[in-house]
GROMACS .gro file of C-alpha atoms in nm:
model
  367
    1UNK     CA    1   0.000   0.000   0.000
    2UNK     CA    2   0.286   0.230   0.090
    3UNK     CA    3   0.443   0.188  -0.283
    4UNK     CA    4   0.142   0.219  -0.454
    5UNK     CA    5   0.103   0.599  -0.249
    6UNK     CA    6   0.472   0.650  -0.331
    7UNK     CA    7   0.391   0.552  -0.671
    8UNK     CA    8   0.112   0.780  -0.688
    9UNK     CA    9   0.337   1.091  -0.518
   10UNK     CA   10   0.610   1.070  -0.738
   11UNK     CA   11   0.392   1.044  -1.066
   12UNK     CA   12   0.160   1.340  -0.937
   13UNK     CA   13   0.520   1.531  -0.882
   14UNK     CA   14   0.645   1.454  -1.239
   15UNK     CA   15   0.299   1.609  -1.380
   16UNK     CA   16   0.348   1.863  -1.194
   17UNK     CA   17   0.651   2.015  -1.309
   18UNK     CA   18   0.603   1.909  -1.660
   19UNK     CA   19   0.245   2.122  -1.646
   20UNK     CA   20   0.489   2.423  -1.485
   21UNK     CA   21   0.747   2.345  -1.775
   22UNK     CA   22   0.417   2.367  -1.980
   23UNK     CA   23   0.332   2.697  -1.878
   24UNK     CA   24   0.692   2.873  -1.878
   25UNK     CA   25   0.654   2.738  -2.280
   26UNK     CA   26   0.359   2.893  -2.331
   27UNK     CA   27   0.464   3.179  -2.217
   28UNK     CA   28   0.800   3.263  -2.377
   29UNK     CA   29   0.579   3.129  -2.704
   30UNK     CA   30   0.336   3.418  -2.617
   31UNK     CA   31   0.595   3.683  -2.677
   32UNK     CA   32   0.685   3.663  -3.000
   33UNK     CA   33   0.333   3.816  -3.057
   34UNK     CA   34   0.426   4.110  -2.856
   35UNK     CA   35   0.546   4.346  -3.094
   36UNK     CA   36   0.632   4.605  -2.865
   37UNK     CA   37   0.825   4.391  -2.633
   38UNK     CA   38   1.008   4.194  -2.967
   39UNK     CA   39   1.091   4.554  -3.086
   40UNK     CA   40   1.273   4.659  -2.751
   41UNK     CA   41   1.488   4.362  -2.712
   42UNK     CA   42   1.591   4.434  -3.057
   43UNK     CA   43   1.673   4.779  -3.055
   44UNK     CA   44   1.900   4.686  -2.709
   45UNK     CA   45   2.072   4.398  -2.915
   46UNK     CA   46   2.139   4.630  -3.200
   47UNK     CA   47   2.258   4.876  -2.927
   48UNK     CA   48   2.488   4.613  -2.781
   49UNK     CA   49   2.567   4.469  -3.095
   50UNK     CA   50   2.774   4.826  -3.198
   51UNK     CA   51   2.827   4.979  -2.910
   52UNK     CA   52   3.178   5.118  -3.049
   53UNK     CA   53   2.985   5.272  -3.295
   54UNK     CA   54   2.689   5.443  -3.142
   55UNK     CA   55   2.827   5.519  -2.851
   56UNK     CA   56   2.989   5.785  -3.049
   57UNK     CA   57   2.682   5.956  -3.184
   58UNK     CA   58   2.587   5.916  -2.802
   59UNK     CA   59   2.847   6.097  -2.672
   60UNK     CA   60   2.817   6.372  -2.837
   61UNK     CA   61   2.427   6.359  -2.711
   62UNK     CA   62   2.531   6.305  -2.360
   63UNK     CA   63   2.859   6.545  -2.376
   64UNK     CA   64   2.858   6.765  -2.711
   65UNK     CA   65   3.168   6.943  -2.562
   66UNK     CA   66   3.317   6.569  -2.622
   67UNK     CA   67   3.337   6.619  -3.022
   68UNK     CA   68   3.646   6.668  -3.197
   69UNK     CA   69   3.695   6.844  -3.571
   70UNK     CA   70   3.391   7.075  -3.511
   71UNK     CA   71   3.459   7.411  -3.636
   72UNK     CA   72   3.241   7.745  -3.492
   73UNK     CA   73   3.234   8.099  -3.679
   74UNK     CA   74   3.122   8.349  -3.411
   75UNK     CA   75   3.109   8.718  -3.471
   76UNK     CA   76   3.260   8.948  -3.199
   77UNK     CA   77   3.149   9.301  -3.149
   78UNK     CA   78   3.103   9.570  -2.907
   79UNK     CA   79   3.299   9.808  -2.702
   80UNK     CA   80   3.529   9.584  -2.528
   81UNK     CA   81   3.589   9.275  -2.719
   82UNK     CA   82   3.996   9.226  -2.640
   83UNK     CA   83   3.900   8.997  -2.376
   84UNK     CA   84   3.632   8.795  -2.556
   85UNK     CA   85   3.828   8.772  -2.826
   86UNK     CA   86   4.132   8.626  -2.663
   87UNK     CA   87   3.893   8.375  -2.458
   88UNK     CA   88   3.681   8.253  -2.762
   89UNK     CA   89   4.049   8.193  -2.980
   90UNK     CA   90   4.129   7.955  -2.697
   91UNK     CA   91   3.845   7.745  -2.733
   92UNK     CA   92   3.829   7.454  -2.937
   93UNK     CA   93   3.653   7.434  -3.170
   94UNK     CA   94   3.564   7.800  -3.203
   95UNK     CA   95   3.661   8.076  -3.511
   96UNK     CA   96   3.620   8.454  -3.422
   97UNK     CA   97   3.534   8.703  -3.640
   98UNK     CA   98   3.542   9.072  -3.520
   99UNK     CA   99   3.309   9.300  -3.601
  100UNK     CA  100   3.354   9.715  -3.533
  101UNK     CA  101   3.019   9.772  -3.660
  102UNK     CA  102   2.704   9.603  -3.466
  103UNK     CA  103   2.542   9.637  -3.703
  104UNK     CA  104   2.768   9.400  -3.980
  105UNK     CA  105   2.770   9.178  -3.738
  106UNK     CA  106   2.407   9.029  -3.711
  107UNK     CA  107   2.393   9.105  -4.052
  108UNK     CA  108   2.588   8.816  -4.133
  109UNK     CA  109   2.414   8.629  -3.866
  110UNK     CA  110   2.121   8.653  -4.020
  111UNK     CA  111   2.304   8.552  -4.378
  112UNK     CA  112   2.435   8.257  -4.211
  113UNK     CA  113   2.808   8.401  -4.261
  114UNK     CA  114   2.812   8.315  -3.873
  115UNK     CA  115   2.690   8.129  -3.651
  116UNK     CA  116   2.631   8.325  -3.325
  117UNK     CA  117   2.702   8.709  -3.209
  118UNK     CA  118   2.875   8.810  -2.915
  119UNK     CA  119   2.814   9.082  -2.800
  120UNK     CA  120   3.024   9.254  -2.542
  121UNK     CA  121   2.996   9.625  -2.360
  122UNK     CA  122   3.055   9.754  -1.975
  123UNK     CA  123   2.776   9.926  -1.762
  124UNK     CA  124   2.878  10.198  -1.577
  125UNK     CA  125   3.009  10.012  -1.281
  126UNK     CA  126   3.257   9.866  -1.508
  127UNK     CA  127   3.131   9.525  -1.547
  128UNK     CA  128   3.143   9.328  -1.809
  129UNK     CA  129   2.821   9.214  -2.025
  130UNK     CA  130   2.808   8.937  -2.272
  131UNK     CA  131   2.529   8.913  -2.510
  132UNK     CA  132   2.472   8.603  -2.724
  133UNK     CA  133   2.312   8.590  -2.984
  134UNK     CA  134   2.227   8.184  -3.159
  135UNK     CA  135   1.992   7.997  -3.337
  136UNK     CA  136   1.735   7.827  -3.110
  137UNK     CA  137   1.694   7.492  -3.279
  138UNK     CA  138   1.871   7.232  -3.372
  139UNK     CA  139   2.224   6.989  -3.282
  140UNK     CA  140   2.430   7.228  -3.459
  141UNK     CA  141   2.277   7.458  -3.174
  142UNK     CA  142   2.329   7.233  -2.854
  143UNK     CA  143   2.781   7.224  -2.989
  144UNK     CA  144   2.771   7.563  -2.993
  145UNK     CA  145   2.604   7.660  -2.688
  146UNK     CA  146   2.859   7.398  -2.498
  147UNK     CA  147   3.119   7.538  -2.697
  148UNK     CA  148   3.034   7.939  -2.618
  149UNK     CA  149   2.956   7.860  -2.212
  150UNK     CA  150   3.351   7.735  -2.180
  151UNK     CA  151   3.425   8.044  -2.336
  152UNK     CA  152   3.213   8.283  -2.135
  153UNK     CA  153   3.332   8.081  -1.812
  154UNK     CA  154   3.690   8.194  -1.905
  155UNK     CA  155   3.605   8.571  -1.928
  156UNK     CA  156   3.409   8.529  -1.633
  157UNK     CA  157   3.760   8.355  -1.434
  158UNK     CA  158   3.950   8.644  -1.589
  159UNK     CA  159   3.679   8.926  -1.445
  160UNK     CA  160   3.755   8.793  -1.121
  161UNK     CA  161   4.081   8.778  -1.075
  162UNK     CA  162   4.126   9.097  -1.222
  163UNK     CA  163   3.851   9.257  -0.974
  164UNK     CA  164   4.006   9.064  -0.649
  165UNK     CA  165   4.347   9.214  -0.783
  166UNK     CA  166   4.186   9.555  -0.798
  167UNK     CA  167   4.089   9.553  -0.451
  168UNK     CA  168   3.712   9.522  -0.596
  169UNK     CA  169   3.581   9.208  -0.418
  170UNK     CA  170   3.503   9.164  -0.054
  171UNK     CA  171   3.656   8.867  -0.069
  172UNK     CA  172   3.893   8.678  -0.280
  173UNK     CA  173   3.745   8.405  -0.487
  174UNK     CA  174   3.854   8.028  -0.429
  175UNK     CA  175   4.084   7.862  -0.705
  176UNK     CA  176   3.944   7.588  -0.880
  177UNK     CA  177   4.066   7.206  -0.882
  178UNK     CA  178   4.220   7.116  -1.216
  179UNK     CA  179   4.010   6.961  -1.472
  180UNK     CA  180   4.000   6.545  -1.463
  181UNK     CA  181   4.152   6.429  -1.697
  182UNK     CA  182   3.887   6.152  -1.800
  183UNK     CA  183   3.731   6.064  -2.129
  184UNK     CA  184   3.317   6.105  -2.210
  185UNK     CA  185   3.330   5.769  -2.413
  186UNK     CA  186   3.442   5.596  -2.083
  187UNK     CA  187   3.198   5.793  -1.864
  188UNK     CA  188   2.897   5.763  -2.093
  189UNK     CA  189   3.006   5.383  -2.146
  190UNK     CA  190   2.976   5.242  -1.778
  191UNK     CA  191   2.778   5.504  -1.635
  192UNK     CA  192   2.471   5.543  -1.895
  193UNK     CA  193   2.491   5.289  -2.140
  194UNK     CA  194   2.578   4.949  -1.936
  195UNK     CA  195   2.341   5.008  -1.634
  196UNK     CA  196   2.044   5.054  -1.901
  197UNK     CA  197   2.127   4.780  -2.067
  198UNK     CA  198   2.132   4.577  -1.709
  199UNK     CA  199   1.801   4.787  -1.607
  200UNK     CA  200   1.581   4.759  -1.924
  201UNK     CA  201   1.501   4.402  -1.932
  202UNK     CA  202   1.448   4.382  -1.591
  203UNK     CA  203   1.142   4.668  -1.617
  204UNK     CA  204   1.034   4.489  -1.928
  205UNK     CA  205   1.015   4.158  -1.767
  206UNK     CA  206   0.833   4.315  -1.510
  207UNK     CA  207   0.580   4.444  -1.779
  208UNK     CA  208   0.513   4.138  -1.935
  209UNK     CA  209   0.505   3.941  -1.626
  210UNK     CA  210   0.186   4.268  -1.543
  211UNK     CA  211   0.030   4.176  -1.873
  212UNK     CA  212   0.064   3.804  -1.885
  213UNK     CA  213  -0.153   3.756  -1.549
  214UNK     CA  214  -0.412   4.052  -1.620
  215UNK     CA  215  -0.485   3.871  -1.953
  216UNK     CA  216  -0.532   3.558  -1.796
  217UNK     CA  217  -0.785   3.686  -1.552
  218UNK     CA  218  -0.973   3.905  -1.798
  219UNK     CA  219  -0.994   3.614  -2.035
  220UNK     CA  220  -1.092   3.350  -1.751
  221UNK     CA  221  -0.788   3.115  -1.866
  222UNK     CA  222  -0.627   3.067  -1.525
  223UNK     CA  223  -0.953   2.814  -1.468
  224UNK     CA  224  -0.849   2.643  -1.755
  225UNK     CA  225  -0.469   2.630  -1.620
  226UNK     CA  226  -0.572   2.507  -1.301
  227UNK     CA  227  -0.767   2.170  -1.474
  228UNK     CA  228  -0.403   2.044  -1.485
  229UNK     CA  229  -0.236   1.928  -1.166
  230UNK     CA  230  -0.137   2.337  -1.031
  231UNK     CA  231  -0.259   2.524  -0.785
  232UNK     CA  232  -0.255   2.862  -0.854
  233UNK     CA  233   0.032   2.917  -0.694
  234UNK     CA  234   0.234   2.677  -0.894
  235UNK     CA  235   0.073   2.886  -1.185
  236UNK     CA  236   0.202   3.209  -1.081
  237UNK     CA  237   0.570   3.029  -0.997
  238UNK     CA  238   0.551   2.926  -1.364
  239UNK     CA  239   0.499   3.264  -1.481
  240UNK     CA  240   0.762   3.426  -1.240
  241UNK     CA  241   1.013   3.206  -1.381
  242UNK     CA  242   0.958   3.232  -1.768
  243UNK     CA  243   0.929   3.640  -1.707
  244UNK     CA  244   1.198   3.696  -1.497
  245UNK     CA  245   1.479   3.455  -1.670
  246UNK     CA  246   1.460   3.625  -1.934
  247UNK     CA  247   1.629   3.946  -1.808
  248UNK     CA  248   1.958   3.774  -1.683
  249UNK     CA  249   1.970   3.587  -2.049
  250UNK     CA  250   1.945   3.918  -2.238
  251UNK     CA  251   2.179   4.075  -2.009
  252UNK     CA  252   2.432   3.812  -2.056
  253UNK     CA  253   2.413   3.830  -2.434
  254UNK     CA  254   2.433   4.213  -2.393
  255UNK     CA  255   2.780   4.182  -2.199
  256UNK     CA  256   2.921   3.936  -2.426
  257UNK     CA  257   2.856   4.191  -2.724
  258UNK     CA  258   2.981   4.496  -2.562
  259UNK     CA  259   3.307   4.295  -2.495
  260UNK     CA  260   3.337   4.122  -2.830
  261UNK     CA  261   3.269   4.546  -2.958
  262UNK     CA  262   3.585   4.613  -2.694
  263UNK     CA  263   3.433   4.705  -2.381
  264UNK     CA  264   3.617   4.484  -2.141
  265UNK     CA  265   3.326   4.370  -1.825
  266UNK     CA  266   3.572   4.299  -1.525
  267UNK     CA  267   3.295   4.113  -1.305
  268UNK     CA  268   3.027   4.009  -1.596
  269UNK     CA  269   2.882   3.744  -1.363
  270UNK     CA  270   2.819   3.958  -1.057
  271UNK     CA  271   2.606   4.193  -1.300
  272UNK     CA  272   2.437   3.868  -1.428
  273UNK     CA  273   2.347   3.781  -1.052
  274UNK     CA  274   2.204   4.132  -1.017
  275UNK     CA  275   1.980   4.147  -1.273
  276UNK     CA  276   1.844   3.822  -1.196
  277UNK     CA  277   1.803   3.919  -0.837
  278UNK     CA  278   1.580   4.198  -0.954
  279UNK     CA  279   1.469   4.045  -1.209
  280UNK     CA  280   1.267   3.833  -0.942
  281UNK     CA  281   1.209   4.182  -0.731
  282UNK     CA  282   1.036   4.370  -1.022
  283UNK     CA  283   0.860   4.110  -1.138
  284UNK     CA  284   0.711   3.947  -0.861
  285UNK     CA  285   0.612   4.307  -0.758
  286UNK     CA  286   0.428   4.276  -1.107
  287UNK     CA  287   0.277   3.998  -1.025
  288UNK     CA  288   0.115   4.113  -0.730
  289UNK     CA  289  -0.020   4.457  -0.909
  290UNK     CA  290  -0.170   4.221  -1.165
  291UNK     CA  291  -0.357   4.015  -0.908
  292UNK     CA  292  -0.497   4.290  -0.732
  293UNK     CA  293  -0.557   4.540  -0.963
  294UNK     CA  294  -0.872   4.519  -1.200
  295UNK     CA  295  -0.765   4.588  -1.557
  296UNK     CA  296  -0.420   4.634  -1.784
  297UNK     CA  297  -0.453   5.000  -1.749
  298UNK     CA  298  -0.452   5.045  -1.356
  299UNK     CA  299  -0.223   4.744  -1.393
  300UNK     CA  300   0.026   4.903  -1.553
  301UNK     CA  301  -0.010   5.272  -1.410
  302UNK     CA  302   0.009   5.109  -1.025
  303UNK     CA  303   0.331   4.859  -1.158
  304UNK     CA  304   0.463   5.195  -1.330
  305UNK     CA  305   0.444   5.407  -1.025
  306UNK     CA  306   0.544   5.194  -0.764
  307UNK     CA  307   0.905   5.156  -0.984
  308UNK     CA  308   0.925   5.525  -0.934
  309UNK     CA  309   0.892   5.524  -0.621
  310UNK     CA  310   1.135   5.210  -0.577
  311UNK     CA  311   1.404   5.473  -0.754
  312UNK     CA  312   1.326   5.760  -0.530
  313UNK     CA  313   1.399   5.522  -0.254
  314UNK     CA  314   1.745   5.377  -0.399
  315UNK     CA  315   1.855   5.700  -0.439
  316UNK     CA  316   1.918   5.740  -0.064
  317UNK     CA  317   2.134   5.405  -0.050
  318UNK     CA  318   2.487   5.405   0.037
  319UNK     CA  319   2.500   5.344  -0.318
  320UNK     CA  320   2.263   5.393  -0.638
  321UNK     CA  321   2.181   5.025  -0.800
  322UNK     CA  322   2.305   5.169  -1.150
  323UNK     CA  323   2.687   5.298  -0.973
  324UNK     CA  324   2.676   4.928  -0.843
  325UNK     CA  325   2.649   4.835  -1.185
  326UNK     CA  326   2.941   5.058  -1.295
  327UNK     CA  327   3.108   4.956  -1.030
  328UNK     CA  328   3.131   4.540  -1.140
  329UNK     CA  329   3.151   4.666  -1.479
  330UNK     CA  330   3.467   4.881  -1.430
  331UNK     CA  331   3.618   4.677  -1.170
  332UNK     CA  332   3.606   4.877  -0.874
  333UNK     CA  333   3.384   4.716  -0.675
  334UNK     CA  334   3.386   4.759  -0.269
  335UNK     CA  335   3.283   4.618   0.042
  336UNK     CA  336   2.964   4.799   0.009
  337UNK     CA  337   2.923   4.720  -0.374
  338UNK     CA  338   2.942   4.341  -0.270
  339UNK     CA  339   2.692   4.371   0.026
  340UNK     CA  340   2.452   4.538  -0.184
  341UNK     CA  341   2.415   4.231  -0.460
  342UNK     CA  342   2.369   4.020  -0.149
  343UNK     CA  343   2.083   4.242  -0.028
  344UNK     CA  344   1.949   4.275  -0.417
  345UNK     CA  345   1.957   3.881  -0.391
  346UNK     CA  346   1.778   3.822  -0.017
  347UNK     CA  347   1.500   4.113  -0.115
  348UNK     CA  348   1.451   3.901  -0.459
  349UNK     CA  349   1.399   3.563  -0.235
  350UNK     CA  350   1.230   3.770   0.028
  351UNK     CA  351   0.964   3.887  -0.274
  352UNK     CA  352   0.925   3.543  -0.419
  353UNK     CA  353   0.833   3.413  -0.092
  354UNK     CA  354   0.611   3.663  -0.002
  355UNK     CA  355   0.431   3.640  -0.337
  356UNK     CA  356   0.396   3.241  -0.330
  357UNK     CA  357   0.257   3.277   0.065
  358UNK     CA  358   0.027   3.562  -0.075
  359UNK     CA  359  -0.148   3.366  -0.349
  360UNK     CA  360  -0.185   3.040  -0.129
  361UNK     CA  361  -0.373   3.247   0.094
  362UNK     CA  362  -0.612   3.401  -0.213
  363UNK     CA  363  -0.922   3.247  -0.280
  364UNK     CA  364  -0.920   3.197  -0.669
  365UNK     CA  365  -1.250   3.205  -0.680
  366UNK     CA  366  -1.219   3.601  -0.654
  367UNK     CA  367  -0.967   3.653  -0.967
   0.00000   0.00000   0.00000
């Protein structure tokens, strides 16, 4: 009698977990009709795919001061122009063109012959006034502006050490640190572009994960996935697991094609570990919206806020989840870096646990 129960255990344990195997099918099957969600996860594989390349155009998004071989024509006029003249020559990137006659000068702004106007006069307290003059549109625009504010920050310097000199400050003004000496592509590269390609599958997981359930219920499916040997429970596990593997998997891929594009990952499976870690976080938070709220649309707006919120909150950390990432990715990783993937990983258990107790103690009947 006691075989024939163990017989009967171990057979209803094998249906089991081939019905959850079923379900974590079904659902990676289901994406390939989400357009939306297909059409992310390729534009981040294309991104990851030529990084070396992109991250150029990025750059100069990110940091326009960054790009190199862009010439500026800039008129110069006013009653004192020596200084903004000798300011403007020293910045790279930048052409001068003087102008005695205001006049001349926005005339061949407004022909094009240049590209902004400085304008430069002193009030009668002797200070110094800058007027610029640019177009108000356009990437050309957003160089030059980067370009001109260096410039104006010089002249600015240079009034104030020649008024502290003069004996016309109360108070001497502080010398600035030297500039670092550190390169945009390297910033923008571990600070921007890795950490969103560790973060965006994880939110996306945690959006299909809100869909996948509210469909279910709205459709009055999970009945029909309960006829096989699940609780619900075991259906929701099912759905946890083919959602939120798939953001460690696309985050893998992602390192492996910034490195093959030469962007060395010192720590590649730490970062792995941490997007899987809240992979489970975000999307068993997602799962939770979805069986409490009563349509997509609150669905998403409740899963969408309470991420918001989640950010305000890991913004007062010892350290932000995305300079973690940075951090693994560069290879300077502390004590605190490593503590915090071992919190990342206990709060993902803690949330999977909470979420399984949760739905054992829903009545189904009320979904």
């Amino acid at each position: 009698m006691s075989r024939e129960t163990e017989t009967t255990g171990s057979e209803s344990s094998t249906a089991s977990a081939q019905a959850r195997l079923a379900i974590v099918r079904r659902e990676l099957a289901s994406l390939r009709s989400e357009k939306t969600i297909v059409l992310a996860i390729a534009i981040q594989l294309f991104i990851a795919m030529f990084s070396s390349f992109l991250v150029v155009g990025l750059v100069s998004l990110y940091d326009p001061g960054s790009v190199d071989g862009y010439e500026t024509t800039v008129a110069v006029t006013g009653d004192d122009t020596d200084e903004l003249l000798a300011a403007a020559n020293e910045q790279e990137g930048l052409e001068t063109r003087a102008y005695a006659d205001r006049g001349r000068a926005y005339a061949a702004f407004d022909d094009g012959s240049v590209a902004a106007v400085l304008d430069a006069s002193r009030d009668a307290e002797d200070r110094l006034a800058v007027r610029v003059t640019a177009p108000d549109e356009g990437i050309g625009t957003t160089l030059l502006i980067v370009q001109l504010r260096d410039a104006l920050e010089s002249v600015e310097h240079h009034e104030r050490r020649v008024n502290a000199e003069a004996g016309r400050l109360e108070s001497a003004p502080l010398a600035l640190p030297g500039a670092a000496g550190s390169s945009p592509y390297f910033g923008f590269t571990y600070t921007i572009l890795i950490p969103l390609l560790c973060f965006l599958p994880v939110f996306i997981s945690g959006s299909i994960a809100v869909d996948s359930l509210i469909e279910e219920r709205q459709r009055a499916t999970l009945e029909l996935l309960r006829v096989a040997p699940l609780s619900l429970a075991d259906v929701v596990d099912a759905k946890l697991v083919a959602t939120a593997a798939l953001a460690p998997i696309q985050a893998a891929v992602w390192l492996v094609l910034l490195a093959v594009n030469g962007t060395p990952i010192v720590h590649p499976s730490a970062l792995v570990i941490l997007v899987a870690a809240l992979a489970v976080l975000v999307v068993g938070l997602g799962l939770a919206v979805a069986l409490t709220s009563p349509d997509r649309r609150q669905a998403q707006l409740l899963y969408s806020g309470t991420l918001v919120g989640a950010l305000v909150v890991a913004s007062v950390l010892p350290e932000h989840p995305a300079n973690t990432v940075a951090k693994f990715a560069v290879g300077s990783a502390t004590t605190t870096t490593w503590l915090l993937l071992a919190v990342y990983c206990a709060l993902g258990i803690a949330a999977f646990l909470a979420l399984r107790a949760g739905v054992e103690r829903l009545n189904p009947d009320v979904l």
